[in-house]
Structure formats: C-alpha cells, structure tokens
Amino acid sequence: MQPSDLNNLKVAIVGAGYGGAAAAKALSLLGADVDVYEQANQMREVGAGIGLRPSTMNRFRQWGILDEIAKVSSPSDYFEILTATGDPIMKETWPGIHDFAEETKTHLIHRGDFIEALLGVLPEGMVHLGHKLETIQDRGDRSVLTFAGGETVEADLVVGADGIKSVVRRQLFSDKGPVFSGEHAYRTVIPADDAHGMVVDDNLRMYIGRGTKIYLLPLRHRNQVSFDITALCPDSTWAPQVTKDDLLATVEGFDERLVNITRDLDMNTVSIRAVYDIDPVDTWHSDSVVLVGDAAHSMLHHQGQGANSAIEDAGALADALRQADSLKEALALYQTTRKPVTDELQRISRQGWTEEEIDDVFPGQKPATAAPQE
Ligand SMILES: Cc1cc2nc3c(=O)[nH]c(=O)nc-3n(C[C@H](O)[C@H](O)[C@H](O)COP(=O)(O)OP(=O)(O)OC[C@H]3O[C@@H](n4cnc5c(N)ncnc54)[C@H](O)[C@@H]3O)c2cc1C
C-alpha cells in the first residue's frame, strides 16, 4: 500500500498482550493511526519465563527495539532435554542463530518484563486500558467495536489480538471454544540460589518423566530461574485447586534436587492453570478485520512458540500491508504467509505425550475434550 494510504489507515487493536503490543509497534512504524483497547485496568503477566527465538529477536531489531528487549533478558545458546533423573536425551543449539546478518541468539525473558518492555516502546496514549470489547460489527470496508459501558470505535482495520477466548474470533470467524489439552501447567519464578545447584548456565533444560515435564529456564539478569511443571491431569477447570502434595506427586521419581525445589515452593507464587488450545480456524480475516496471536491460532506450549508466533504475526501483517496494493489483498497475503506455519505448529504442539502416558491418565478416552463455554 502507498505511504499515503497507510497514513490514513485507522487501526483499532483489541488486546494489549504480546500480539497486540507487537502489532501496535509494527503498524505504527508504517505510519498507520493506531489505538489499542485492552480489557484489563492494569497489565499483569504470569510469573514465568519464555524464550524469544532468533526470528523474534530479529523483528525487534527491524523495529528498532532490540536494546529494550535485550536489556531485560539473557542470551541463550541451546536447550537440552533430559530424563527425570538427569540423563541427557538431546541437546540442540537454538535454531536460527545464524539466519541473520548478525548472530542472533534466543533470549530468555520473564513474561512480566517482556510485556512491560513491549508496551514501553509504544507512544503515550496509544493503549486504552479498561476497554473490554463486547461486540464487533463488520460493515465491509469498516468495522465498529462496542465496549462494555457503551463506547463505540470505528476503524478501517480491526486487529483481533484478544487471546485464546477471542471475542473477535468467536463473533466473526468461528464459534468453536478452546479445547482442553488434558494437562496442567504450574509455573513460578524462584531465586537461582534456591535451585539446589540446578542452574549452571544460561540454557533451557527440560526434564521428562512419565506424564510430567519440568522446565528450568534461567533468568540470569534477575538471578532467578523460571520453574515450570507441566503434568497430565484430567481436571479441566480453567483455574484448578491444586496443593503442594499434588505438585509433589507429579514430580515423584525426578532428580531429588527437582523434588526439593518443588517441596520448597511458596504456593502463593505458583500460577496454576489447565492448559487449552484451539483447533485451527479456517479464515482469519474479512476485508476490515484480522486475527493475530492466540486469537488466530492458540497452541499448546510444548514447542515454546505461542508468544513467538504472535510477534511473527505482527511482523508479517506489517510486511503484507507494505507489499500489497490494497488492504483486502494485504489481509489475504498475511493469512497465506502465516497460516500454514501456525497450522503446523498447532499440530505438532499437540504431540506432547506418548500414547502410554495418555493411557495412564485417560484410560480408554482422548484428553482433548471441548471446554465448557464461559
Ligand atoms: C503454560 C504455558 C506456557 C507457555 N510457554 C510459552 C513459551 O515458552 N514460549 C512462547 O512463545 N509461548 C508460550 N506460551 C504461549 C503464550 O503465552 C501465548 O501464545 C501468548 O501469550 C499469546 O499472546 P497474545 O497476545 O496472542 O494473547 P494474550 O497474551 O492472551 O493477550 C490477549 C490480551 O487481550 C486482552 N483481551 C482479551 N479479551 C479482551 C476483550 N474482550 N476486550 C479487550 N481486551 C481483551 C487480554 O486481557 C490480554 O491482555 C505459553 C502458554 C502457556 C499456557
């Protein structure tokens, strides 16, 4: 699209998570007139770490915000998978480190620091907190958003970045709800000094036992480590009640030091969630609305690609707007570029467990059961 068309493009982004904040940065760099509407009154993130892949870091370089992210993260060379008792299974350099003109490592970051850094690079006043989208009306070349309280906003382009339970997706593109994965995630961040000597460098380690995975993701710049247990469990309650004893039962048979870390945890700091994803959505856009991030393709975390994909979406959407002749063509190009990639990631992310492990917890039935609608 021509710079003059982009300058006149009024964009409303729903959701100020990673996908919404990244889209706001990428589209405002094109010159578009961007506003972001977020339901929360204050942004909060789960106490846990994630790995920002080289291609994600390269997008931050393109957007001129690499330093802001690098400042609050630690570079990492590889990830390692081990048995529950610490025998190595595989060790792999993070893919993509040498794909760019400059060496670009994966960066390990606290989720809270990440959203703060992303929102911190947006112009003052761009993000409107306390705006919960209730309805979206697609009027062809424009769309109208109505928020709780009655305020309405009209835009040439609405970007639905409103996460796994996306109102934009459900009202316009698919009425299917999230799908329960049959697993729970217990996540927290602890001082590295409390990790019983398990933090030895800046690399991610995953320990696999029967029906349980433990991730140790060092956050050296904070002298902390993100400690995440993912365990198969039939309870699909979105925020289940889980005790320390339940956690200890999931790590039985693991390296004694991992058991000790679990025993020492302050349960008040542990985020406890049943894990959900969505089935692939056939269409992500109309002529004036488009989905990004979890709203489009929420995936399980076994490949560590959900947040990374949301950033890639934002970059690809901006590329498509620059390359195509019209908004309509740009949205189609964006979907053609991104959907095959995320369809595949959604598929392989569902392959987190062996048949035997699933049979142990779900004898004679499949774990992916439709979640109750809220
Ligand atoms: C256990 C677990 C571990 C994970 N680990 C990793 C990892 O290691 N690496 C990785 O890349 N990804 C990981 N992910 C996935 C990652 O967290 C998500 O993919 C990512 O948060 C998606 O970002 P998003 O901006 O699309 O959605 P969200 O982060 O969900 O943000 C959506 C935003 O929209 C707002 N919103 C929702 N509804 C409305 C509304 N009606 N009106 C206004 N605002 C609204 C929400 O308040 C929220 O701020 C993990 C996920 C889980 C569950």
Short mmCIF file of C-alpha atoms and ligand atoms in Angstrom, two decimals:
data_model
loop_
_atom_site.label_atom_id
_atom_site.label_comp_id
_atom_site.label_asym_id
_atom_site.label_seq_id
_atom_site.Cartn_x
_atom_site.Cartn_y
_atom_site.Cartn_z
CA MET A 1 0.00 0.00 0.00
CA GLN A 2 1.16 3.55 -0.63
CA PRO A 3 2.55 5.52 2.35
CA SER A 4 -0.33 7.97 1.94
CA ASP A 5 -2.89 5.12 2.25
CA LEU A 6 -1.08 3.75 5.30
CA ASN A 7 -1.01 7.19 6.92
CA ASN A 8 -4.76 7.40 6.53
CA LEU A 9 -5.38 3.89 7.88
CA LYS A 10 -7.23 3.95 11.20
CA VAL A 11 -6.36 0.78 13.10
CA ALA A 12 -8.03 -0.48 16.29
CA ILE A 13 -6.24 -3.34 18.03
CA VAL A 14 -8.20 -5.38 20.58
CA GLY A 15 -5.90 -6.75 23.32
CA ALA A 16 -2.57 -5.44 24.63
CA GLY A 17 -0.81 -8.79 25.12
CA TYR A 18 2.30 -9.70 23.16
CA GLY A 19 0.42 -9.92 19.84
CA GLY A 20 -1.47 -6.64 20.27
CA ALA A 21 1.54 -4.68 21.55
CA ALA A 22 3.78 -6.01 18.76
CA ALA A 23 1.15 -5.25 16.10
CA ALA A 24 0.80 -1.73 17.53
CA LYS A 25 4.55 -1.19 17.19
CA ALA A 26 4.82 -2.69 13.68
CA LEU A 27 1.76 -0.90 12.25
CA SER A 28 2.56 2.47 13.80
CA LEU A 29 6.05 2.26 12.25
CA LEU A 30 4.25 2.09 8.87
CA GLY A 31 2.59 5.38 9.71
CA ALA A 32 -0.87 3.98 10.50
CA ASP A 33 -3.05 5.68 13.10
CA VAL A 34 -3.13 3.01 15.82
CA ASP A 35 -5.12 2.64 19.04
CA VAL A 36 -5.04 -0.40 21.32
CA TYR A 37 -8.03 -1.36 23.51
CA GLU A 38 -7.33 -3.65 26.47
CA GLN A 39 -9.91 -5.02 28.90
CA ALA A 40 -7.59 -5.05 31.94
CA ASN A 41 -7.15 -1.94 34.05
CA GLN A 42 -3.55 -2.89 34.67
CA MET A 43 -1.33 -5.25 32.67
CA ARG A 44 -0.21 -8.31 34.64
CA GLU A 45 1.62 -11.38 33.45
CA VAL A 46 2.17 -14.82 34.92
CA GLY A 47 5.44 -15.18 36.87
CA ALA A 48 7.25 -17.38 34.37
CA GLY A 49 9.92 -17.19 31.70
CA ILE A 50 9.81 -17.76 27.95
CA GLY A 51 12.41 -18.00 25.20
CA LEU A 52 12.34 -15.35 22.44
CA ARG A 53 13.61 -17.08 19.31
CA PRO A 54 16.16 -15.58 16.89
CA SER A 55 13.48 -14.66 14.31
CA THR A 56 11.51 -12.87 17.05
CA MET A 57 14.64 -11.00 18.17
CA ASN A 58 15.29 -10.08 14.54
CA ARG A 59 11.84 -8.50 14.32
CA PHE A 60 12.75 -6.39 17.36
CA ARG A 61 15.95 -5.36 15.56
CA GLN A 62 13.89 -4.31 12.49
CA TRP A 63 11.57 -2.30 14.71
CA GLY A 64 14.50 -0.59 16.47
CA ILE A 65 13.64 -2.03 19.90
CA LEU A 66 16.25 -4.80 20.24
CA ASP A 67 18.09 -3.00 23.04
CA GLU A 68 14.94 -2.55 25.12
CA ILE A 69 14.30 -6.31 24.99
CA ALA A 70 17.96 -7.36 25.35
CA LYS A 71 18.26 -5.20 28.48
CA VAL A 72 15.73 -7.36 30.34
CA SER A 73 16.68 -10.81 29.01
CA SER A 74 19.64 -13.20 28.82
CA PRO A 75 21.05 -14.70 25.62
CA SER A 76 20.98 -18.49 25.45
CA ASP A 77 22.84 -20.89 23.14
CA TYR A 78 20.96 -24.14 23.41
CA PHE A 79 18.24 -26.20 25.02
CA GLU A 80 18.59 -29.64 26.45
CA ILE A 81 16.12 -32.47 27.09
CA LEU A 82 16.92 -34.92 29.88
CA THR A 83 15.27 -37.83 31.64
CA ALA A 84 13.62 -37.27 35.01
CA THR A 85 16.86 -38.27 36.69
CA GLY A 86 19.06 -36.07 34.51
CA ASP A 87 20.38 -38.42 31.82
CA PRO A 88 20.77 -36.47 28.56
CA ILE A 89 18.28 -37.28 25.76
CA MET A 90 19.13 -34.48 23.33
CA LYS A 91 20.90 -31.14 23.22
CA GLU A 92 20.34 -28.69 20.37
CA THR A 93 21.56 -25.21 19.53
CA TRP A 94 18.53 -22.89 19.24
CA PRO A 95 17.67 -22.94 15.52
CA GLY A 96 18.11 -19.72 13.54
CA ILE A 97 21.03 -18.13 15.42
CA HIS A 98 22.93 -17.65 12.13
CA ASP A 99 19.95 -16.85 9.89
CA PHE A 100 20.53 -13.08 10.02
CA ALA A 101 23.33 -10.68 9.12
CA GLU A 102 24.30 -10.54 12.80
CA GLU A 103 24.43 -13.51 15.15
CA THR A 104 21.03 -13.51 16.89
CA LYS A 105 20.60 -15.69 19.96
CA THR A 106 17.43 -16.81 21.68
CA HIS A 107 16.78 -14.57 24.71
CA LEU A 108 15.25 -15.86 27.93
CA ILE A 109 12.89 -13.33 29.50
CA HIS A 110 10.38 -13.00 32.34
CA ARG A 111 6.87 -12.67 30.90
CA GLY A 112 6.20 -9.56 33.00
CA ASP A 113 9.38 -7.83 31.80
CA PHE A 114 8.52 -8.74 28.23
CA ILE A 115 5.08 -7.13 28.18
CA GLU A 116 6.39 -4.11 30.08
CA ALA A 117 9.20 -3.63 27.55
CA LEU A 118 6.85 -4.03 24.56
CA LEU A 119 4.26 -1.61 25.92
CA GLY A 120 7.05 0.75 26.97
CA VAL A 121 8.07 1.38 23.35
CA LEU A 122 4.57 2.49 22.32
CA PRO A 123 3.73 6.19 22.23
CA GLU A 124 1.99 7.59 25.30
CA GLY A 125 -1.79 7.39 24.94
CA MET A 126 -1.86 4.63 22.31
CA VAL A 127 -3.07 1.95 24.75
CA HIS A 128 -6.51 2.40 26.31
CA LEU A 129 -6.88 0.21 29.39
CA GLY A 130 -10.26 -0.75 30.88
CA HIS A 131 -11.81 -1.30 27.44
CA LYS A 132 -13.50 -4.69 27.26
CA LEU A 133 -14.79 -5.44 23.78
CA GLU A 134 -18.34 -6.72 23.83
CA THR A 135 -19.37 -6.74 20.20
CA ILE A 136 -17.85 -6.25 16.78
CA GLN A 137 -19.84 -5.37 13.68
CA ASP A 138 -18.17 -5.97 10.36
CA ARG A 139 -19.52 -3.39 7.86
CA GLY A 140 -17.35 -4.39 4.92
CA ASP A 141 -14.69 -1.73 4.49
CA ARG A 142 -15.00 -0.58 8.15
CA SER A 143 -15.82 -2.24 11.43
CA VAL A 144 -17.39 -0.97 14.63
CA LEU A 145 -16.33 -2.02 18.11
CA THR A 146 -18.60 -1.64 21.12
CA PHE A 147 -17.05 -1.81 24.58
CA ALA A 148 -18.59 -2.58 27.95
CA GLY A 149 -20.10 0.72 29.06
CA GLY A 150 -21.30 1.51 25.53
CA GLU A 151 -18.36 3.39 23.99
CA THR A 152 -18.00 2.68 20.26
CA VAL A 153 -15.00 2.97 17.96
CA GLU A 154 -14.91 2.70 14.17
CA ALA A 155 -11.81 1.62 12.28
CA ASP A 156 -10.63 0.74 8.77
CA LEU A 157 -8.79 -2.23 10.23
CA VAL A 158 -9.55 -4.09 13.47
CA VAL A 159 -6.79 -6.41 14.69
CA GLY A 160 -8.20 -9.10 17.00
CA ALA A 161 -5.32 -9.77 19.39
CA ASP A 162 -7.62 -10.79 22.22
CA GLY A 163 -6.16 -14.17 23.05
CA ILE A 164 -7.45 -17.73 23.27
CA LYS A 165 -11.02 -16.73 24.19
CA SER A 166 -11.12 -14.01 21.50
CA VAL A 167 -14.44 -12.20 21.17
CA VAL A 168 -13.42 -11.07 17.67
CA ARG A 169 -12.82 -14.68 16.56
CA ARG A 170 -15.98 -16.04 18.13
CA GLN A 171 -18.26 -13.30 16.77
CA LEU A 172 -16.88 -13.25 13.21
CA PHE A 173 -14.86 -16.32 12.32
CA SER A 174 -15.53 -19.40 14.46
CA ASP A 175 -17.88 -20.16 17.32
CA LYS A 176 -15.75 -23.11 18.50
CA GLY A 177 -14.39 -22.75 22.03
CA PRO A 178 -10.96 -23.63 23.44
CA VAL A 179 -10.02 -27.32 23.67
CA PHE A 180 -8.69 -28.85 26.91
CA SER A 181 -5.30 -30.49 26.42
CA GLY A 182 -5.54 -32.88 29.37
CA GLU A 183 -2.72 -31.17 31.21
CA HIS A 184 -1.98 -28.60 33.88
CA ALA A 185 0.83 -26.02 33.99
CA TYR A 186 2.28 -25.00 37.37
CA ARG A 187 4.60 -22.02 36.86
CA THR A 188 6.68 -19.79 39.09
CA VAL A 189 9.98 -17.92 39.29
CA ILE A 190 12.42 -18.61 42.15
CA PRO A 191 15.83 -17.22 43.15
CA ALA A 192 18.61 -19.10 41.33
CA ASP A 193 20.18 -19.68 44.75
CA ASP A 194 17.13 -21.75 45.75
CA ALA A 195 17.50 -24.10 42.78
CA HIS A 196 19.64 -26.66 44.63
CA GLY A 197 22.54 -26.17 42.23
CA MET A 198 20.45 -26.97 39.13
CA VAL A 199 21.17 -23.64 37.39
CA VAL A 200 24.62 -23.95 35.85
CA ASP A 201 24.45 -21.70 32.76
CA ASP A 202 22.00 -19.72 30.56
CA ASN A 203 20.35 -22.63 28.80
CA LEU A 204 16.86 -24.10 28.98
CA ARG A 205 16.56 -27.62 30.33
CA MET A 206 13.51 -29.84 30.21
CA TYR A 207 13.30 -32.99 32.32
CA ILE A 208 10.81 -35.63 31.20
CA GLY A 209 9.20 -38.20 33.47
CA ARG A 210 6.08 -40.29 32.85
CA GLY A 211 3.26 -37.80 32.36
CA THR A 212 5.29 -34.85 33.75
CA LYS A 213 7.75 -32.36 32.27
CA ILE A 214 9.80 -29.88 34.29
CA TYR A 215 11.27 -26.81 32.59
CA LEU A 216 14.15 -24.88 34.18
CA LEU A 217 14.59 -21.60 32.31
CA PRO A 218 17.35 -19.42 33.79
CA LEU A 219 16.83 -15.64 34.03
CA ARG A 220 20.43 -14.71 34.82
CA HIS A 221 19.86 -10.93 34.59
CA ARG A 222 17.42 -11.34 37.53
CA ASN A 223 19.46 -14.06 39.30
CA GLN A 224 16.30 -16.17 39.06
CA VAL A 225 15.05 -19.25 37.31
CA SER A 226 11.63 -19.98 35.92
CA PHE A 227 10.44 -23.34 37.27
CA ASP A 228 7.53 -24.87 35.33
CA ILE A 229 5.86 -28.22 35.79
CA THR A 230 3.53 -29.47 33.07
CA ALA A 231 1.62 -32.60 34.08
CA LEU A 232 -1.13 -34.68 32.54
CA CYS A 233 -4.32 -34.28 34.58
CA PRO A 234 -7.99 -34.89 33.75
CA ASP A 235 -9.33 -31.84 35.67
CA SER A 236 -10.31 -29.29 33.01
CA THR A 237 -11.26 -26.49 35.46
CA TRP A 238 -9.60 -23.36 33.99
CA ALA A 239 -8.03 -22.38 37.36
CA PRO A 240 -7.94 -25.69 39.28
CA GLN A 241 -7.33 -26.09 43.02
CA VAL A 242 -4.00 -27.84 43.44
CA THR A 243 -1.99 -28.40 46.64
CA LYS A 244 1.74 -28.77 47.31
CA ASP A 245 1.13 -32.52 47.78
CA ASP A 246 -0.44 -32.68 44.30
CA LEU A 247 2.64 -30.99 42.87
CA LEU A 248 4.95 -33.35 44.75
CA ALA A 249 3.02 -36.33 43.37
CA THR A 250 3.67 -35.12 39.80
CA VAL A 251 7.46 -34.96 40.35
CA GLU A 252 7.82 -38.31 42.10
CA GLY A 253 10.84 -40.17 40.75
CA PHE A 254 12.53 -36.99 39.46
CA ASP A 255 16.07 -35.95 40.46
CA GLU A 256 15.99 -35.34 44.23
CA ARG A 257 17.01 -31.69 43.67
CA LEU A 258 13.95 -31.08 41.47
CA VAL A 259 11.78 -32.69 44.14
CA ASN A 260 13.38 -30.43 46.74
CA ILE A 261 12.75 -27.31 44.64
CA THR A 262 9.09 -28.36 44.41
CA ARG A 263 8.92 -29.02 48.16
CA ASP A 264 10.35 -25.52 48.89
CA LEU A 265 7.90 -23.64 46.61
CA ASP A 266 5.73 -20.89 48.04
CA MET A 267 2.35 -21.97 46.65
CA ASN A 268 1.15 -18.34 46.73
CA THR A 269 3.56 -17.58 43.90
CA VAL A 270 2.63 -20.56 41.74
CA SER A 271 0.34 -19.92 38.77
CA ILE A 272 -1.91 -22.96 38.30
CA ARG A 273 -3.76 -23.37 35.01
CA ALA A 274 -5.41 -26.09 32.99
CA VAL A 275 -3.91 -25.84 29.51
CA TYR A 276 -6.06 -25.22 26.44
CA ASP A 277 -5.54 -24.53 22.76
CA ILE A 278 -7.91 -24.11 19.81
CA ASP A 279 -8.48 -26.08 16.63
CA PRO A 280 -7.16 -24.36 13.51
CA VAL A 281 -9.51 -21.60 12.30
CA ASP A 282 -10.24 -21.67 8.53
CA THR A 283 -10.38 -17.90 7.97
CA TRP A 284 -8.52 -15.24 9.92
CA HIS A 285 -9.77 -12.13 8.17
CA SER A 286 -12.56 -10.26 6.40
CA ASP A 287 -11.98 -7.00 4.46
CA SER A 288 -11.54 -4.94 7.63
CA VAL A 289 -10.83 -7.38 10.48
CA VAL A 290 -7.88 -9.70 11.07
CA LEU A 291 -6.77 -12.05 13.84
CA VAL A 292 -3.24 -12.34 15.29
CA GLY A 293 -1.61 -14.41 18.03
CA ASP A 294 -3.62 -16.77 20.21
CA ALA A 295 -6.88 -15.33 18.86
CA ALA A 296 -5.94 -16.84 15.49
CA HIS A 297 -4.03 -19.97 16.48
CA SER A 298 -3.63 -20.61 20.21
CA MET A 299 -1.31 -23.61 20.52
CA LEU A 300 -0.01 -25.78 23.34
CA HIS A 301 3.34 -24.74 24.81
CA HIS A 302 5.33 -27.90 24.00
CA GLN A 303 7.22 -26.14 21.20
CA GLY A 304 7.50 -22.81 23.08
CA GLN A 305 6.13 -20.97 20.05
CA GLY A 306 2.87 -19.22 21.03
CA ALA A 307 4.25 -15.82 22.00
CA ASN A 308 6.93 -16.06 19.32
CA SER A 309 4.22 -16.69 16.72
CA ALA A 310 2.26 -13.65 17.92
CA ILE A 311 5.33 -11.45 17.27
CA GLU A 312 5.87 -13.08 13.86
CA ASP A 313 2.22 -12.41 13.00
CA ALA A 314 2.64 -8.72 13.78
CA GLY A 315 5.73 -8.54 11.56
CA ALA A 316 4.06 -10.45 8.72
CA LEU A 317 0.94 -8.27 8.90
CA ALA A 318 3.07 -5.12 8.58
CA ASP A 319 5.05 -6.67 5.69
CA ALA A 320 1.81 -7.58 3.89
CA LEU A 321 0.38 -4.07 4.31
CA ARG A 322 3.56 -2.63 2.82
CA GLN A 323 3.70 -5.10 -0.07
CA ALA A 324 0.06 -5.42 -1.20
CA ASP A 325 -1.89 -2.92 -3.32
CA SER A 326 -4.92 -2.79 -1.06
CA LEU A 327 -5.99 -3.63 2.48
CA LYS A 328 -8.05 -6.54 1.18
CA GLU A 329 -5.06 -8.04 -0.64
CA ALA A 330 -2.78 -7.43 2.34
CA LEU A 331 -5.00 -9.37 4.73
CA ALA A 332 -5.19 -12.30 2.32
CA LEU A 333 -1.40 -12.22 1.86
CA TYR A 334 -0.89 -12.16 5.64
CA GLN A 335 -3.05 -15.26 6.10
CA THR A 336 -1.34 -17.08 3.21
CA THR A 337 2.06 -16.35 4.73
CA ARG A 338 1.34 -17.23 8.33
CA LYS A 339 -1.41 -19.83 8.49
CA PRO A 340 0.49 -22.82 7.05
CA VAL A 341 3.24 -22.18 9.62
CA THR A 342 0.94 -21.90 12.62
CA ASP A 343 -1.33 -24.78 11.47
CA GLU A 344 1.76 -26.98 11.62
CA LEU A 345 2.87 -25.58 14.98
CA GLN A 346 -0.61 -26.17 16.41
CA ARG A 347 -0.47 -29.75 15.13
CA ILE A 348 2.97 -30.67 16.44
CA SER A 349 2.40 -28.86 19.73
CA ARG A 350 -0.40 -31.35 20.41
CA GLN A 351 2.09 -34.20 20.28
CA GLY A 352 3.49 -33.61 23.76
CA TRP A 353 2.97 -37.06 25.23
CA THR A 354 3.30 -40.74 24.32
CA GLU A 355 0.23 -42.93 23.90
CA GLU A 356 1.20 -44.85 27.06
CA GLU A 357 1.37 -41.66 29.15
CA ILE A 358 -2.04 -40.56 27.88
CA ASP A 359 -3.46 -44.04 28.55
CA ASP A 360 -2.20 -43.87 32.14
CA VAL A 361 -4.22 -40.75 32.90
CA PHE A 362 -7.09 -41.13 30.44
CA PRO A 363 -7.70 -44.88 30.14
CA GLY A 364 -9.79 -45.56 27.05
CA GLN A 365 -10.52 -41.92 26.18
CA LYS A 366 -8.94 -38.97 24.43
CA PRO A 367 -7.76 -36.00 26.52
CA ALA A 368 -8.83 -33.25 24.10
CA THR A 369 -12.35 -32.54 25.29
CA ALA A 370 -14.26 -29.37 24.44
CA ALA A 371 -14.06 -26.84 27.24
CA PRO A 372 -17.20 -25.51 28.83
CA GLN A 373 -18.06 -22.13 27.28
CA GLU A 374 -17.80 -19.21 29.68
C1 LIG B 1 1.79 -22.87 30.28
C2 LIG B 1 2.14 -22.02 29.10
C3 LIG B 1 3.48 -21.87 28.74
C4 LIG B 1 3.82 -21.11 27.61
N1 LIG B 1 5.12 -21.01 27.24
C5 LIG B 1 5.45 -20.34 26.11
C6 LIG B 1 6.81 -20.25 25.68
O1 LIG B 1 7.72 -20.77 26.32
N2 LIG B 1 7.07 -19.57 24.53
C7 LIG B 1 6.09 -18.98 23.79
O2 LIG B 1 6.40 -18.39 22.74
N3 LIG B 1 4.79 -19.04 24.17
C8 LIG B 1 4.46 -19.71 25.30
N4 LIG B 1 3.15 -19.77 25.70
C9 LIG B 1 2.09 -19.18 24.84
C10 LIG B 1 1.95 -17.68 25.04
O3 LIG B 1 1.73 -17.38 26.40
C11 LIG B 1 0.79 -17.18 24.22
O4 LIG B 1 0.85 -17.70 22.92
C12 LIG B 1 0.82 -15.66 24.14
O5 LIG B 1 0.60 -15.11 25.41
C13 LIG B 1 -0.22 -15.15 23.15
O6 LIG B 1 -0.19 -13.74 23.12
P1 LIG B 1 -1.47 -12.94 22.61
O7 LIG B 1 -1.10 -11.51 22.69
O8 LIG B 1 -1.93 -13.50 21.33
O9 LIG B 1 -2.60 -13.31 23.66
P2 LIG B 1 -2.67 -12.96 25.21
O10 LIG B 1 -1.33 -12.96 25.82
O11 LIG B 1 -3.70 -13.87 25.79
O12 LIG B 1 -3.22 -11.46 25.23
C14 LIG B 1 -4.54 -11.17 24.90
C15 LIG B 1 -4.90 -9.82 25.52
O13 LIG B 1 -6.20 -9.46 25.08
C16 LIG B 1 -6.93 -8.99 26.19
N5 LIG B 1 -8.36 -9.24 25.92
C17 LIG B 1 -8.99 -10.43 25.90
N6 LIG B 1 -10.29 -10.27 25.64
C18 LIG B 1 -10.50 -8.94 25.50
C19 LIG B 1 -11.64 -8.15 25.23
N7 LIG B 1 -12.87 -8.70 25.07
N8 LIG B 1 -11.50 -6.81 25.13
C20 LIG B 1 -10.28 -6.22 25.29
N9 LIG B 1 -9.16 -6.93 25.57
C21 LIG B 1 -9.26 -8.27 25.66
C22 LIG B 1 -6.41 -9.79 27.37
O14 LIG B 1 -6.68 -9.16 28.61
C23 LIG B 1 -4.93 -9.86 27.04
O15 LIG B 1 -4.22 -8.76 27.56
C24 LIG B 1 2.80 -20.50 26.84
C25 LIG B 1 1.46 -20.62 27.22
C26 LIG B 1 1.13 -21.37 28.35
C27 LIG B 1 -0.32 -21.50 28.74
#
